[in-house]
C-alpha cells in the first residue's frame, strides 16, 4: 500500500510533479527500495471520473493557473492566458497525451554538429547519444507497451488514418502506419485493450492508454515506498550553507504551507513550472535562481514547430471515431536541408470534437468562410505537424514583474518567437499536408495555426559543459549535486517527434543513476 | 458506413420547457417574454431588454451562420446572458450599450434596427465596423463556445459526442470508411 512519510524525514527523495518524468522516476526508485514523496500540484482524478466532453474535461484536468504570454507567436494573441495545454492532476500530461511513442534519430542528439551554426539558434549537442539511450528506450517501450515494439501488434487504423494513408501512398511516401502507440492493442500489464473511444486527450476511460496515473504510480504505491501527495504545489527548494538542497516548501489545497525535508529533490513540473520553481528558489548563495550559474534556466524554451491541416471531402469521414492520434507519416522526419530547413517533421492524424474544432480551427475567425468549413465537420480529416524547432535563448520563461499567485510566487510569462527555420518547416509541412489530402480528393484544405503548446521543452537543458546548460547527462544539476531535473525541460534540443518516450527513457536512466549514487553514498 | 441522422430533435416546446425550468417560477412571473417574430423560440428575460435578446440571437447567427441550424440553437447560446447580466452590472452595461451601438449604426446605414436588416451581408458590415470593440469580442468569444457546445447542435453536424458509455467505436464504425479506393 501507499507509503506515508513524515515531513521531517530527510531520507526521502522528493519529486516535484507526477507526469511522464516524475511519475516514472518515482515508480522506478520505489521498485529499487528508495523512499519517495511525489508532490503533485493538482488533484487525483480517477479514470472513472474522466468525461468524454471537451470543455468539461478541459475544466476538470487542465493547468489553468494564471500565466502570461509575449512574443510574436499567434498563441500570445489567440490564447494570451493559455500558452500551454497541459494537465494539473496526478499523472500530469500523461493523462492528456495521445500516446505517440517515438525514438529520437541518431542525428537529433547532435544537432549542433549536423545543422552547424544557424543564426539565432542556440544549438547544442546532447551529452548523450542514441547508442547510450537505446537500452533505456527499449525498457520504456516494454514498460509502456508500445505498439510495433516487443511483438505488440499495431492498432487498427481508423477512418482518419485511412484517409491519411491513402493520400500518403498516392504521394509516394513510404513510411506510414498506425503508429508506435502506448495504447494497448490487446490486454497487457493489467490494463484493457483499446475500445476506439476517441477522447484520448480527455483522459482514457479504460486505462488502455499508458499514463503514470494508471501504470507507474499504482505500481510504485504497491511497493510501500511511494507516497503521492496531491494538491501540493511546491513553492521553493531550500538549501543549506554548503549549497546542497535540504527540502521543499509546498502549499496545500487549504493554502497552508509545509516544509518537506529531502535527501534529494527531483524537479519534473513541465518546462514552464520547473524553471519557474528554480528561479523562485533564488537565495543569497544563488541570487539568479537555483542551479542557474549558466544563466540558462528558463531559456531555450521549445514547443515543436506545429500546425494542423484539416481537409474536407465530398464523402463522410467521421474522423473523431477512434484514437485521436491514429497514424503517422514519417518520411519528412529525415534530415535533408534541400527542403530549405534543418531538422524534420512528422505528420500525425489528429481529430478534435466539434466544440474544440470551433475554438481552434482558426481562432478569432467568424462569418461564413469559417462556418462553411465546420459545416463539413463529419466530412473532415485532420493531421498535426510535429517538427523540430530551434532553441533560442530569448524564448524563455520569466517571472512576471507584478502578478503573483496565492502563495506569492510570480506567475510565469512565456515568451516565444518563431525562428526562420521553424517558419520554413511549417510552410513546407502545410504544403505537404495539403498535397496528401488533395491526392485523395479533398475539396478544401485548411491550415490551422499552432494550438497552445503541449510539448514544452528545453528550459533546463542538458549540457556537457556547465557553462552551456543547467544539468549534466543524468539530469543532475551542474551546480547542486543532489538536485535533479526529470522532465522535458532537460531536453537539449527537441527532435522531430513526440517527447514522452524520451522523457520516460531518461527517467528510467536517471533512477538507475540516483539509486546507484545513493548506495555509493555519493549523494 | 454508419452515418448520423441529422434531423432536428430540439423543438420550440422543448426549449420553452427547459428555459422556464432554468429561470424558475418567480423569474417567469416577473420577467418579460422575448419571442422571435416567427415563433421559433421564446424566452423570459428579467435583466436584459427583450429586444436586446432578439438582437443578440441575430448577432449570434451572423457570427456563426449555419443554414442548417434553426434560431432555437442561437437563442439557447445567448440565453445565459440574462442571468449573468443580473449578477454583473458591468456585463449588463456592456451588452445593452453594445446592442444600442449596433442599432444606431444600422439605423444610420439602413434606417432600421440591426435585427430588422434583411440581408446578412448588410448586418455583417455593421459587425465588421465594431469588430475590435470589447462588446464584440466578448460576444464572439462566448458564442464560439456556447453555440458549439450544445449536444443538440453536435447531432446536426454529425458529431456523436460521448462514446465511452456505448463501448467506444470499436464495433460502431471507427474504420468503416467505404469510398477510398486505396484504404
XYZ file of C-alpha atoms in Angstrom:
706
model
C 0.000 0.000 0.000
C 0.928 3.629 -0.436
C 3.518 4.920 1.973
C 3.154 7.888 4.301
C 6.317 9.748 5.148
C 6.977 12.324 7.827
C 7.640 15.931 6.869
C 10.905 15.722 8.814
C 12.087 12.538 7.125
C 15.251 13.780 5.455
C 15.977 10.411 3.859
C 13.337 10.668 1.149
C 13.653 11.660 -2.469
C 11.150 14.438 -3.161
C 9.857 14.551 -6.717
C 8.017 17.644 -7.883
C 5.360 16.542 -10.378
C 3.804 13.183 -11.234
C 3.785 13.159 -15.043
C 5.901 11.231 -17.554
C 9.153 12.210 -15.846
C 8.189 12.452 -12.172
C 5.710 9.563 -12.113
C 8.144 7.233 -13.866
C 11.112 8.252 -11.733
C 9.009 7.759 -8.596
C 7.995 4.229 -9.508
C 11.461 3.244 -10.703
C 13.038 4.430 -7.448
C 10.316 2.828 -5.329
C 10.919 -0.507 -7.093
C 14.579 -0.248 -6.015
C 13.592 0.358 -2.394
C 14.190 4.099 -2.375
C 11.674 6.101 -0.325
C 9.892 8.677 -2.449
C 7.451 11.529 -1.867
C 5.845 12.844 -5.057
C 4.315 16.294 -4.671
C 1.682 16.944 -7.315
C 0.153 20.412 -7.673
C -3.162 19.064 -8.988
C -5.853 16.744 -7.648
C -6.088 12.985 -8.095
C -8.780 12.307 -10.689
C -9.603 8.657 -11.341
C -10.292 7.244 -14.797
C -13.951 6.675 -13.934
C -14.233 10.442 -13.360
C -12.907 11.416 -16.788
C -15.538 12.796 -19.136
C -15.994 12.406 -22.901
C -16.729 16.102 -23.224
C -14.068 18.526 -24.386
C -14.897 21.676 -22.447
C -15.977 19.865 -19.315
C -12.768 17.842 -19.343
C -10.746 20.979 -20.025
C -12.055 22.472 -16.766
C -11.526 19.182 -14.951
C -7.858 18.445 -15.665
C -6.132 21.378 -17.398
C -3.469 23.589 -15.873
C -5.477 26.816 -15.672
C -3.408 28.780 -13.153
C -2.600 32.249 -14.356
C 0.146 32.538 -16.965
C 1.004 35.341 -19.340
C 2.481 35.364 -22.837
C 4.598 37.591 -25.027
C 6.329 37.386 -28.372
C 5.194 37.165 -31.969
C 3.683 33.655 -31.812
C -0.011 33.646 -32.582
C -0.850 31.827 -29.329
C 0.005 35.072 -27.495
C -2.827 36.790 -29.356
C -5.414 33.992 -29.525
C -4.834 32.420 -26.111
C -2.992 35.120 -24.179
C -3.536 33.432 -20.803
C -3.094 29.861 -22.018
C 0.386 29.357 -23.502
C 0.256 25.614 -22.840
C -2.438 22.956 -22.915
C -1.186 20.640 -20.202
C -2.603 18.876 -17.172
C -2.749 19.760 -13.486
C -3.612 16.416 -11.915
C -1.921 13.233 -10.749
C -0.398 11.694 -13.876
C 0.403 15.128 -15.283
C 0.157 15.430 -19.028
C 0.289 11.651 -19.494
C -3.428 11.909 -18.685
C -3.880 14.109 -21.758
C -1.270 12.797 -24.189
C -2.275 10.888 -27.308
C 0.244 8.051 -26.860
C 2.700 8.538 -29.758
C 5.982 6.928 -28.637
C 8.882 7.534 -30.994
C 12.632 7.354 -30.528
C 14.900 10.232 -31.457
C 17.032 9.648 -34.532
C 20.804 9.494 -34.119
C 21.481 12.924 -35.635
C 18.864 14.529 -33.395
C 21.179 14.110 -30.398
C 23.904 16.018 -32.288
C 22.176 18.962 -33.889
C 24.977 21.499 -33.429
C 27.295 19.120 -35.240
C 24.869 18.281 -38.056
C 22.982 21.539 -38.542
C 26.004 23.771 -37.921
C 25.808 27.379 -36.876
C 22.288 28.673 -37.515
C 21.918 32.362 -36.836
C 19.784 32.976 -33.760
C 19.644 29.295 -32.844
C 21.307 28.250 -29.584
C 22.010 24.728 -30.823
C 23.998 22.308 -28.718
C 24.728 18.587 -28.930
C 23.214 16.429 -26.210
C 25.749 14.970 -23.771
C 24.204 11.569 -24.524
C 23.945 9.629 -27.768
C 21.277 7.432 -29.297
C 23.513 4.430 -28.664
C 23.630 5.196 -24.933
C 19.874 5.749 -24.861
C 18.856 2.625 -26.795
C 18.677 0.245 -23.817
C 16.536 2.772 -21.948
C 14.281 3.337 -24.945
C 13.806 -0.439 -25.043
C 12.907 -0.541 -21.343
C 10.477 2.361 -21.795
C 8.791 0.727 -24.793
C 8.356 -2.501 -22.871
C 7.066 -0.714 -19.780
C 4.588 1.353 -21.782
C 3.543 -1.465 -24.116
C 4.301 0.489 -27.277
C 2.639 -0.975 -30.377
C 5.001 -2.058 -33.106
C 7.655 -2.992 -30.499
C 8.152 -6.109 -28.359
C 5.900 -8.081 -30.725
C 2.890 -5.941 -29.781
C 0.547 -5.544 -32.759
C -0.192 -2.061 -34.054
C -3.651 -0.647 -33.505
C -6.128 -0.935 -36.368
C -6.314 2.312 -38.352
C -9.483 4.371 -38.050
C -11.191 6.388 -40.786
C -8.975 9.405 -40.196
C -5.866 7.233 -40.589
C -7.191 5.574 -43.730
C -7.547 8.960 -45.435
C -4.020 9.934 -44.368
C -2.564 6.617 -45.506
C -4.296 6.660 -48.883
C -3.050 10.199 -49.504
C 0.469 9.375 -48.333
C 0.589 6.367 -50.622
C -0.673 8.384 -53.595
C 2.043 10.951 -52.919
C 4.751 8.297 -52.884
C 5.543 8.347 -49.169
C 6.940 5.063 -47.880
C 6.888 5.101 -44.096
C 3.360 5.435 -42.793
C 1.463 3.243 -40.350
C -0.888 3.401 -37.391
C 1.942 4.494 -35.168
C 4.053 3.356 -32.243
C 1.479 3.973 -29.589
C 1.472 3.459 -25.837
C -2.125 2.299 -26.168
C -2.925 -1.360 -25.671
C -3.923 -3.137 -28.866
C -4.536 -6.157 -26.638
C -4.882 -6.590 -22.879
C -1.496 -6.154 -21.273
C 0.028 -5.414 -17.899
C -3.339 -5.367 -16.137
C -4.727 -2.740 -18.483
C -7.535 -3.123 -21.035
C -7.418 -3.226 -24.812
C -8.390 -0.037 -26.676
C -12.107 0.339 -27.482
C -11.559 3.143 -30.027
C -13.480 5.543 -27.807
C -11.766 8.702 -29.001
C -11.263 11.378 -26.336
C -7.638 10.313 -25.718
C -6.948 13.972 -24.763
C -9.646 13.902 -22.102
C -8.205 11.013 -20.076
C -8.588 7.382 -21.153
C -11.642 5.881 -19.511
C -10.484 2.252 -19.854
C -6.809 2.612 -18.971
C -5.805 1.213 -22.386
C -3.569 4.264 -22.798
C -0.404 4.227 -20.684
C -0.223 7.019 -18.154
C 1.683 7.393 -14.925
C -1.732 7.712 -13.254
C -2.802 4.230 -14.372
C 0.537 2.418 -14.614
C 3.578 3.800 -12.808
C 2.053 5.380 -9.715
C -0.150 2.445 -8.610
C 2.827 0.118 -9.084
C 5.063 2.383 -7.074
C 2.478 2.676 -4.317
C 2.224 -1.108 -4.102
C 5.858 -1.286 -3.030
C 5.137 0.734 0.109
C 7.973 3.089 -0.828
C 6.000 5.748 -2.699
C 3.710 8.437 -1.382
C 1.888 10.772 -3.771
C 0.600 13.956 -2.167
C -1.890 15.653 -4.457
C -2.952 19.318 -4.311
C 0.598 20.099 -3.191
C 2.218 22.983 -5.067
C 5.931 23.314 -4.464
C 6.871 26.942 -3.943
C 10.559 26.852 -3.113
C 13.505 24.472 -2.922
C 15.676 25.131 0.125
C 19.389 24.517 0.590
C 21.997 24.546 3.344
C 25.202 26.550 3.727
C 27.116 24.002 1.647
C 24.762 24.523 -1.290
C 23.069 21.119 -1.034
C 19.285 21.093 -1.210
C 17.559 20.104 2.027
C 13.870 20.039 1.150
C 10.994 21.994 -0.280
C 8.222 24.318 0.829
C 4.825 23.470 -0.595
C 1.319 24.844 -0.294
C -1.674 22.572 0.166
C -5.261 22.936 -1.025
C -6.286 24.929 2.028
C -3.430 27.352 1.445
C -1.236 26.115 4.306
C 2.496 25.929 3.681
C 4.557 22.873 4.743
C 8.241 22.008 4.687
C 9.143 18.519 3.425
C 12.735 17.584 4.121
C 14.622 15.604 1.491
C 17.890 13.865 0.732
C 17.402 14.563 -2.973
C 14.987 16.776 -4.904
C 13.970 15.969 -8.483
C 12.008 18.598 -10.394
C 9.511 17.420 -13.011
C 6.857 20.113 -13.219
C 6.931 20.522 -17.023
C 9.003 23.134 -18.859
C 7.124 26.172 -17.611
C 6.823 25.281 -13.926
C 10.244 23.637 -13.489
C 12.324 26.732 -14.341
C 9.758 28.877 -12.516
C 10.459 26.890 -9.361
C 14.251 27.143 -9.745
C 14.015 30.885 -10.331
C 11.703 31.272 -7.344
C 14.270 29.434 -5.200
C 16.865 32.178 -5.534
C 18.850 32.856 -2.365
C 21.841 34.879 -1.279
C 24.044 31.967 -2.341
C 22.197 31.540 -5.653
C 20.973 35.068 -6.479
C 19.994 34.245 -10.086
C 17.998 31.195 -9.082
C 18.933 27.677 -8.080
C 21.199 25.779 -10.499
C 21.457 28.838 -12.711
C 25.177 29.680 -12.836
C 24.951 29.235 -16.620
C 22.075 31.711 -16.900
C 20.252 29.116 -18.984
C 17.399 28.351 -16.548
C 14.158 29.257 -18.293
C 15.856 29.824 -21.674
C 15.738 27.823 -24.916
C 12.029 27.174 -24.485
C 10.896 24.885 -27.292
C 7.371 23.833 -28.234
C 7.841 21.967 -31.525
C 7.036 23.510 -34.854
C 3.386 22.635 -35.062
C 0.257 23.414 -37.011
C -2.599 21.335 -38.349
C -4.026 20.581 -41.748
C -7.712 19.799 -41.967
C -9.383 18.828 -45.219
C -12.990 18.426 -46.261
C -14.165 15.699 -48.619
C -17.236 15.017 -50.708
C -17.991 11.929 -48.618
C -18.091 11.390 -44.847
C -15.002 10.572 -42.755
C -16.129 10.801 -39.098
C -12.545 11.442 -38.027
C -13.474 11.652 -34.337
C -14.209 7.929 -34.150
C -11.363 6.073 -32.501
C -7.952 7.082 -31.233
C -7.082 10.756 -31.535
C -3.632 10.109 -32.967
C -4.310 7.136 -35.178
C -1.386 7.095 -37.558
C 1.745 8.750 -38.794
C 3.736 9.629 -41.903
C 7.463 9.644 -41.089
C 9.126 10.341 -44.440
C 9.629 14.046 -43.705
C 11.295 13.400 -40.343
C 14.616 12.897 -42.142
C 17.500 15.355 -42.061
C 17.598 16.876 -45.534
C 18.439 20.558 -45.912
C 17.477 20.517 -49.605
C 13.954 21.270 -48.373
C 15.166 24.652 -47.127
C 15.400 23.966 -43.411
C 17.338 21.915 -40.868
C 15.584 19.158 -38.954
C 12.439 17.311 -39.920
C 8.825 16.763 -39.008
C 6.239 14.043 -38.518
C 2.669 14.190 -39.775
C 0.255 12.520 -37.361
C -3.508 12.253 -37.565
C -5.408 14.405 -35.134
C -9.074 14.918 -34.558
C -10.993 17.358 -32.442
C -14.651 17.180 -31.489
C -16.985 19.864 -32.780
C -16.608 22.117 -29.696
C -12.808 22.242 -29.924
C -12.799 22.340 -33.715
C -14.854 25.532 -33.486
C -12.437 27.011 -30.954
C -9.163 26.002 -32.608
C -9.701 25.730 -36.383
C -8.999 29.428 -36.879
C -9.089 31.192 -33.515
C -10.868 34.526 -33.638
C -12.460 33.823 -37.014
C -16.183 34.297 -37.632
C -18.525 34.529 -40.585
C -19.310 32.218 -43.481
C -15.799 31.405 -44.628
C -15.194 29.936 -41.192
C -18.557 28.305 -40.606
C -18.718 26.705 -44.044
C -15.698 24.612 -43.049
C -17.438 23.493 -39.868
C -20.499 22.623 -41.953
C -18.372 19.782 -43.329
C -17.283 18.592 -39.889
C -18.225 14.954 -40.448
C -16.551 15.050 -43.889
C -13.259 16.227 -42.426
C -9.894 14.548 -41.919
C -7.103 16.089 -39.895
C -3.407 15.884 -39.169
C -0.948 17.559 -36.839
C 2.590 18.646 -37.639
C 5.324 17.794 -35.106
C 8.609 19.322 -36.216
C 11.899 20.121 -34.542
C 12.048 23.782 -33.564
C 15.219 25.716 -32.908
C 16.252 26.508 -29.348
C 16.610 30.272 -28.914
C 17.939 31.940 -25.781
C 15.302 34.641 -25.983
C 12.420 32.150 -25.990
C 12.058 31.834 -22.279
C 10.096 31.541 -19.088
C 10.435 34.552 -16.801
C 8.739 35.506 -13.541
C 6.090 38.167 -14.094
C 7.150 41.527 -12.649
C 3.973 42.143 -10.673
C 1.480 39.244 -10.916
C 1.704 36.680 -8.111
C -0.223 33.518 -7.295
C -1.858 32.769 -3.949
C 1.427 31.539 -2.472
C 3.246 34.685 -3.535
C 5.074 33.036 -6.445
C 5.410 35.260 -9.519
C 3.244 33.886 -12.317
C 5.293 32.683 -15.294
C 5.461 34.594 -18.559
C 6.101 32.524 -21.677
C 7.858 34.353 -24.492
C 8.144 32.781 -27.919
C 9.110 33.882 -31.410
C 9.405 31.500 -34.332
C 12.896 31.041 -35.752
C 13.041 31.441 -39.568
C 13.838 27.716 -39.718
C 10.587 26.985 -37.856
C 8.597 29.084 -40.322
C 10.181 27.436 -43.362
C 9.484 23.995 -41.915
C 5.871 24.792 -41.042
C 5.192 26.149 -44.523
C 6.695 23.029 -46.083
C 4.616 20.813 -43.821
C 1.444 22.755 -44.603
C 2.088 22.236 -48.335
C 2.781 18.520 -47.944
C -0.213 18.051 -45.684
C -2.496 19.682 -48.222
C -0.965 17.592 -51.006
C -1.693 14.379 -49.091
C -5.355 15.217 -48.784
C -5.674 16.650 -52.275
C -4.302 13.368 -53.632
C -7.452 11.650 -52.341
C -9.956 14.268 -53.427
C -10.011 16.983 -50.749
C -12.409 19.750 -51.737
C -10.777 22.248 -49.366
C -7.738 22.219 -47.092
C -7.312 24.461 -44.083
C -4.029 25.372 -42.394
C -4.672 25.729 -38.688
C -2.164 27.703 -36.593
C -0.446 26.096 -33.592
C -2.583 25.284 -30.574
C -1.385 26.223 -27.078
C 1.775 24.175 -26.504
C 1.522 20.551 -25.480
C 5.227 19.760 -25.982
C 7.025 22.147 -23.649
C 10.759 21.546 -23.689
C 14.265 22.771 -23.079
C 14.146 25.298 -20.251
C 16.681 23.479 -18.017
C 18.777 21.920 -20.689
C 21.409 19.198 -20.514
C 24.961 20.059 -21.463
C 28.398 18.548 -21.310
C 29.868 21.825 -20.121
C 28.361 23.528 -17.055
C 28.596 26.885 -18.823
C 26.146 25.830 -21.567
C 23.299 24.328 -19.628
C 21.662 23.503 -16.331
C 22.087 19.734 -15.903
C 24.532 17.012 -16.877
C 23.855 13.845 -18.847
C 21.984 12.321 -15.896
C 19.741 15.325 -15.380
C 21.798 16.234 -12.310
C 22.212 19.967 -11.769
C 25.749 21.093 -12.618
C 25.687 23.379 -9.568
C 23.909 21.209 -6.963
C 24.665 17.506 -6.847
C 21.502 16.405 -5.010
C 19.170 18.329 -7.321
C 17.832 16.717 -10.499
C 15.632 17.732 -13.407
C 13.454 14.865 -14.581
C 11.086 16.248 -17.210
C 11.231 17.563 -20.781
C 12.876 20.749 -19.611
C 16.210 18.872 -19.633
C 15.995 18.382 -23.435
C 18.961 19.978 -25.177
C 17.009 20.009 -28.443
C 13.532 18.768 -29.284
C 13.866 16.359 -32.267
C 11.026 15.739 -34.721
C 8.950 13.507 -32.513
C 6.635 13.484 -29.537
C 8.760 13.783 -26.381
C 7.132 11.418 -23.878
C 9.037 8.228 -24.751
C 12.316 10.121 -24.368
C 11.203 11.689 -21.062
C 10.302 8.219 -19.731
C 13.575 6.717 -21.002
C 15.594 9.486 -19.351
C 13.669 8.963 -16.096
C 14.444 5.232 -16.093
C 18.103 6.001 -16.710
C 18.117 8.709 -14.053
C 16.564 6.329 -11.496
C 19.440 3.888 -12.073
C 21.933 6.702 -11.583
C 20.281 8.097 -8.449
C 19.891 4.692 -6.787
C 23.491 3.820 -7.606
C 24.798 7.159 -6.327
C 22.760 6.789 -3.131
C 24.061 3.296 -2.468
C 27.615 4.526 -3.002
C 26.807 7.448 -0.678
C 27.855 9.903 -3.365
C 24.649 11.861 -2.728
C -20.504 3.470 -43.479
C -22.619 4.358 -40.485
C -23.858 7.940 -40.814
C -25.801 10.127 -38.411
C -29.461 11.130 -38.594
C -29.212 14.921 -38.515
C -32.896 15.728 -38.238
C -33.700 18.255 -35.510
C -34.581 16.909 -32.104
C -34.994 20.248 -30.376
C -38.424 21.804 -30.747
C -39.685 25.149 -29.559
C -41.770 23.357 -26.978
C -38.703 21.574 -25.511
C -36.779 24.787 -25.410
C -39.523 26.706 -23.612
C -39.806 23.962 -21.049
C -36.083 23.926 -20.290
C -35.869 27.713 -20.349
C -38.708 28.102 -17.872
C -37.266 25.445 -15.600
C -33.895 27.178 -15.544
C -35.375 30.621 -14.969
C -37.662 29.473 -12.168
C -41.247 30.389 -11.372
C -40.502 33.783 -9.862
C -38.446 34.912 -12.782
C -41.107 33.679 -15.134
C -43.749 35.661 -13.297
C -41.769 38.895 -13.095
C -39.843 38.683 -16.339
C -40.642 39.798 -19.834
C -41.056 37.250 -22.573
C -38.843 37.819 -25.574
C -40.251 35.985 -28.547
C -38.997 35.596 -32.045
C -41.274 37.046 -34.738
C -41.526 33.632 -36.388
C -42.187 31.843 -33.143
C -39.036 29.753 -33.484
C -38.002 30.450 -29.917
C -39.148 32.338 -26.858
C -37.552 33.091 -23.542
C -38.177 35.054 -20.391
C -35.864 37.950 -19.696
C -35.571 39.597 -16.349
C -32.476 41.750 -16.645
C -31.898 42.448 -20.318
C -34.454 44.096 -22.572
C -36.383 41.572 -24.661
C -35.317 43.341 -27.862
C -31.699 43.109 -26.700
C -32.083 39.345 -26.544
C -33.647 39.292 -30.009
C -30.705 41.302 -31.345
C -28.160 39.025 -29.662
C -29.789 35.976 -31.238
C -29.467 37.571 -34.665
C -25.897 38.622 -33.935
C -25.005 35.089 -32.850
C -26.309 33.754 -36.149
C -24.382 36.359 -38.114
C -21.183 35.493 -36.261
C -21.550 31.748 -36.809
C -24.072 31.296 -39.622
C -25.217 27.735 -40.287
C -28.259 27.497 -42.511
C -28.956 24.034 -41.138
C -29.443 25.417 -37.616
C -32.748 26.910 -36.557
C -32.790 30.067 -34.408
C -33.549 27.962 -31.369
C -29.869 26.912 -31.086
C -28.662 30.511 -31.263
C -31.270 31.505 -28.684
C -30.005 28.756 -26.419
C -26.444 30.051 -26.832
C -27.325 33.592 -25.703
C -29.903 32.586 -23.075
C -27.459 32.664 -20.166
C -26.689 36.363 -20.680
C -29.902 37.397 -18.936
C -28.979 35.732 -15.664
C -25.345 36.830 -15.943
C -26.416 40.423 -16.578
C -28.473 40.244 -13.389
C -25.408 39.257 -11.410
C -22.931 41.546 -13.161
C -23.846 45.183 -13.765
C -20.717 45.783 -15.861
C -21.683 42.970 -18.215
C -25.234 44.250 -18.408
C -23.991 47.675 -19.406
C -21.530 46.228 -21.935
C -24.319 44.282 -23.598
C -27.010 46.963 -23.550
C -24.595 49.630 -24.793
C -23.139 47.319 -27.413
C -26.547 46.426 -28.768
C -27.582 50.087 -28.725
C -24.489 50.969 -30.733
C -25.191 48.217 -33.266
C -28.716 49.520 -33.624
C -27.652 53.109 -34.100
C -25.110 52.040 -36.747
C -27.822 50.040 -38.505
C -30.215 52.991 -38.231
C -27.662 55.319 -39.761
C -26.892 52.934 -42.611
C -30.185 51.190 -43.308
C -32.788 53.245 -41.355
C -33.824 50.282 -39.211
C -32.551 48.409 -36.153
C -29.921 45.697 -36.595
C -32.218 42.701 -36.259
C -34.617 44.114 -38.842
C -31.971 44.433 -41.572
C -32.840 41.725 -44.064
C -29.545 40.956 -45.795
C -26.912 39.055 -43.835
C -24.183 40.905 -45.740
C -25.558 44.246 -44.600
C -25.645 43.132 -40.988
C -22.131 41.702 -41.294
C -20.953 45.133 -42.462
C -22.203 46.527 -39.154
C -20.398 43.770 -37.246
C -17.153 44.422 -39.140
C -17.298 48.045 -38.053
C -17.404 47.070 -34.355
C -15.091 44.049 -34.620
C -12.419 45.428 -32.308
C -14.768 46.544 -29.527
C -14.821 44.721 -26.180
C -18.558 44.080 -26.710
C -17.985 42.273 -29.999
C -15.010 40.315 -28.679
C -16.954 39.247 -25.613
C -19.956 38.007 -27.589
C -17.803 36.306 -30.235
C -15.634 34.571 -27.670
C -18.648 33.360 -25.714
C -20.627 32.247 -28.764
C -17.892 30.077 -30.240
C -18.173 28.029 -27.058
C -21.886 28.315 -26.236
C -23.174 27.548 -29.728
C -20.953 24.572 -30.475
C -21.065 23.078 -27.013
C -24.709 22.019 -27.333
C -25.256 18.283 -27.769
C -28.314 19.103 -29.895
C -26.024 21.032 -32.251
C -23.485 18.192 -32.408
C -26.064 15.912 -33.975
C -26.703 18.437 -36.746
C -23.015 18.290 -37.685
C -22.740 14.535 -37.453
C -20.682 14.589 -34.257
C -21.673 11.895 -31.806
C -20.261 13.233 -28.530
C -19.508 10.960 -25.616
C -18.775 7.404 -26.686
C -17.348 5.519 -23.687
C -20.804 4.564 -22.424
C -21.507 2.999 -25.825
C -18.339 0.928 -25.716
C -16.450 3.306 -27.984
C -16.445 2.930 -31.766
C -14.724 -0.450 -31.994
C -17.954 -2.021 -33.213
C -19.582 1.251 -34.253
C -17.760 2.337 -37.349
C -14.304 3.570 -36.335
C -12.883 2.188 -39.591
C -15.945 1.919 -41.836
C -14.929 4.421 -44.493
C -16.071 2.936 -47.812
C -15.216 5.414 -50.513
C -11.417 5.374 -50.554
C -10.058 3.325 -53.431
C -6.858 2.539 -51.621
C -7.642 2.459 -47.926
